XYZ file of N, CA and C in Angstrom:
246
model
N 62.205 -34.456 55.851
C 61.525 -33.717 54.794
C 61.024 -32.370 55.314
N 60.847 -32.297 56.652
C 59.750 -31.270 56.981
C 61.384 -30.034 57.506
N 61.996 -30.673 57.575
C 63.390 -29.418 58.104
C 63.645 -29.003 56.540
N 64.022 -29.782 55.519
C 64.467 -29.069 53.677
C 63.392 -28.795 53.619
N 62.227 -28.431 54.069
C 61.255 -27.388 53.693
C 61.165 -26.147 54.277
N 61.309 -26.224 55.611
C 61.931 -25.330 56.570
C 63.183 -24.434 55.936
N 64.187 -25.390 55.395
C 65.353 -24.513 55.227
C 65.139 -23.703 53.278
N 64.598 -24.452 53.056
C 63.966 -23.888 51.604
C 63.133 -22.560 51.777
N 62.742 -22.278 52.952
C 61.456 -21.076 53.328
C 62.457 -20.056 53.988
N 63.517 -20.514 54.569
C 64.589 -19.743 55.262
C 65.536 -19.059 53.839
N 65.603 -20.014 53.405
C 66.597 -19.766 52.226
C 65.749 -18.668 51.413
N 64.609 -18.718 51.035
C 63.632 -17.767 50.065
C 63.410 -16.299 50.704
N 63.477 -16.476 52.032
C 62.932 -14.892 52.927
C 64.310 -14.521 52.955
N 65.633 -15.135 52.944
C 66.974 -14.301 52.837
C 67.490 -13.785 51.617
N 66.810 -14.831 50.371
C 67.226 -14.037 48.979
C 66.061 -12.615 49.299
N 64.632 -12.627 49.580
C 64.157 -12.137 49.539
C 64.273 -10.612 50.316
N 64.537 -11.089 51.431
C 65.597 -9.609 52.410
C 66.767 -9.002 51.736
N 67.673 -9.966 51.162
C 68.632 -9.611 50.187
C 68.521 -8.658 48.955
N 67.266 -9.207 48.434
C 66.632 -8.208 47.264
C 66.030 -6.854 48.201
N 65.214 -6.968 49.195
C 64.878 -5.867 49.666
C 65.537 -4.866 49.991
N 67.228 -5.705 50.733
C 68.070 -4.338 51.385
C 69.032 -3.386 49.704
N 68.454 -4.561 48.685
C 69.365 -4.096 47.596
C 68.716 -2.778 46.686
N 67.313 -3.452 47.052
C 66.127 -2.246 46.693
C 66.593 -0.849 47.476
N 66.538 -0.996 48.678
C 66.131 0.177 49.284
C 67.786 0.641 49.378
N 68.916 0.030 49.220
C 70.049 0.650 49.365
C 70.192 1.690 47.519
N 69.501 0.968 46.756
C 70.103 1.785 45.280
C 68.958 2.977 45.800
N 67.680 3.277 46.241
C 66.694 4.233 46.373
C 67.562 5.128 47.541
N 68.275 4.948 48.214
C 68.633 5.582 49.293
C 69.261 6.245 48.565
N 70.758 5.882 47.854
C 71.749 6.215 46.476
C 71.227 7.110 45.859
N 69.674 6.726 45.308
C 68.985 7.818 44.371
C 69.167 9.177 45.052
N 68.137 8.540 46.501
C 67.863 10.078 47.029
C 68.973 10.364 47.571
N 70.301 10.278 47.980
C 71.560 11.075 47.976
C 72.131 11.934 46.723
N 71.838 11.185 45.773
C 72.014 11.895 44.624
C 71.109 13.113 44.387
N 70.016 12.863 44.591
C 68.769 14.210 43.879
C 69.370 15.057 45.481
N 69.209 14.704 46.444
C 70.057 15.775 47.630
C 71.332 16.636 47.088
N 71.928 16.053 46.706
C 73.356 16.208 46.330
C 73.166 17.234 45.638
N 71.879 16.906 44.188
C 71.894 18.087 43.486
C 70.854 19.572 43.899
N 70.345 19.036 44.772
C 69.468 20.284 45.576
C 70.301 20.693 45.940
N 71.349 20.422 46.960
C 72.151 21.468 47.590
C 73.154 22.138 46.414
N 73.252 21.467 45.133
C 74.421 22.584 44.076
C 73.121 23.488 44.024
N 71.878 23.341 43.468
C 71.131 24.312 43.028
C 71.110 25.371 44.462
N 70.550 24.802 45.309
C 70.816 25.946 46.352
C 71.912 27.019 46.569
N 72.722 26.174 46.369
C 74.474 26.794 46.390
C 74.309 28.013 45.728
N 74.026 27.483 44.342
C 74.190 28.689 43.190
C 73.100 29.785 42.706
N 72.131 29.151 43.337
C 71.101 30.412 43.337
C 71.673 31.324 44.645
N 71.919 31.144 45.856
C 73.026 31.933 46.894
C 73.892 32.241 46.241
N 74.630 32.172 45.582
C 75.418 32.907 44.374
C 74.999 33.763 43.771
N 73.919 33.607 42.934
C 73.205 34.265 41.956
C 72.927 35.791 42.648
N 72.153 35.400 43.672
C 71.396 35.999 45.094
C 72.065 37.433 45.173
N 73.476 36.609 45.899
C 74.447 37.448 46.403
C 75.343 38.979 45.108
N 75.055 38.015 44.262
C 76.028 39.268 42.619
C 75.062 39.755 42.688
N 73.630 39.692 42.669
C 72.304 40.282 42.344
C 72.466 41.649 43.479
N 72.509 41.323 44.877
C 72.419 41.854 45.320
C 73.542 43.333 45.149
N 74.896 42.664 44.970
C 76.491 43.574 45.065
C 75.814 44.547 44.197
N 74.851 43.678 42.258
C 75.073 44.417 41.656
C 73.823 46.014 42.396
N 73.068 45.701 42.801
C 72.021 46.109 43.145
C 72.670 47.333 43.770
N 73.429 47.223 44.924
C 74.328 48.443 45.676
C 74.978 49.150 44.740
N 75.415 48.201 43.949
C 76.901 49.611 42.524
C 75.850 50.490 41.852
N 74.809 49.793 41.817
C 73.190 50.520 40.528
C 73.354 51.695 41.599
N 72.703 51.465 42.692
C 72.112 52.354 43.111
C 73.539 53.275 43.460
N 74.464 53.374 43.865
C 75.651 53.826 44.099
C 75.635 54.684 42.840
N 76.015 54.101 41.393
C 76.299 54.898 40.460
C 75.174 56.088 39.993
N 73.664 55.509 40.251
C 72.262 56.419 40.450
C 72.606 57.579 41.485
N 73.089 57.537 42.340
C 73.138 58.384 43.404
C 74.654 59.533 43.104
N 75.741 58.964 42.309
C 77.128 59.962 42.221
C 75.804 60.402 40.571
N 75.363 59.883 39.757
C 74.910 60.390 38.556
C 74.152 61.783 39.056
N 73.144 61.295 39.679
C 72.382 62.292 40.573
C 73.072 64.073 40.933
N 74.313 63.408 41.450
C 75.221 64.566 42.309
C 75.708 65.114 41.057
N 76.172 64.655 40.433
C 76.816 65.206 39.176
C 75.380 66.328 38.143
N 74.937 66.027 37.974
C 73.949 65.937 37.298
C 72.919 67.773 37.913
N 73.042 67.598 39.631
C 73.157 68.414 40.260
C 74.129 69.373 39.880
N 75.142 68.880 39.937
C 76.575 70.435 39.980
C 76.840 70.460 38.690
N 76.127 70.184 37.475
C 76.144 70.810 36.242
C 75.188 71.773 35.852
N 73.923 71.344 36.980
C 73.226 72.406 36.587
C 73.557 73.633 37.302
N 74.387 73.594 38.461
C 74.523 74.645 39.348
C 75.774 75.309 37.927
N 76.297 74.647 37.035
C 77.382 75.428 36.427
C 76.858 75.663 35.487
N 75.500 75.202 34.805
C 74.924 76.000 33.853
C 74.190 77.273 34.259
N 74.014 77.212 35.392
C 73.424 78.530 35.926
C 74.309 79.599 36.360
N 75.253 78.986 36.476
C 76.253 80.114 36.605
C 76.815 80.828 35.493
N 76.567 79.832 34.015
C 77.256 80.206 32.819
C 75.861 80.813 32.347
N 74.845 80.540 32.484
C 73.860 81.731 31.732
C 73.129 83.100 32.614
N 73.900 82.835 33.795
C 73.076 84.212 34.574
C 74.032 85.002 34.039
C-alpha cells in the first residue's frame, strides 16, 4: 500500500512537471513571437530612418541648386535693368 502511494505522488509531480514544461514552453513561444515582432518594428523604423534621412540630403541639395539659381537670376536682372 505504502509503494501505490508512493507511485501515485510520483505519478502527480510528473503530470505536474508535464503541465509546467507545457506552461513555460507556450510562454517562451509567446515571447519569441512579441521578439519576432520587435525586431520587424525595428527593421522598419531603420527603414523609415534611412528614406528620412536620403530624403533630408535631396531637400537640402535642391535648397542649395534653388539658392544658386535664384542667385544668377538676380545677377541677370541686374544686368537687364542697369
Amino acid at each position: 500500500e505504502h509503494l501505490r502511494m508512493d507511485l501515485d505522488r510520483i505519478q502527480e509531480s510528473i503530470i505536474t512537471v508535464t503541465e509546467m514544461n507545457t506552461s513555460i514552453a507556450s510562454a517562451v513561444q509567446e515571447q519569441h513571437s512579441v521578439v519576432e515582432e520587435i525586431n520587424r518594428n525595428i527593421h522598419n523604423i531603420s527603414e523609415v530612418s534611412n528614406l528620412t534621412a536620403q530624403d533630408a540630403r535631396e531637400s537640402t541639395q535642391a535648397a542649395m541648386e534653388l539658392g544658386e539659381n535664384a542667385q544668377a537670376l538676380m545677377v541677370l536682372i541686374k544686368q537687364v535693368t542697369s
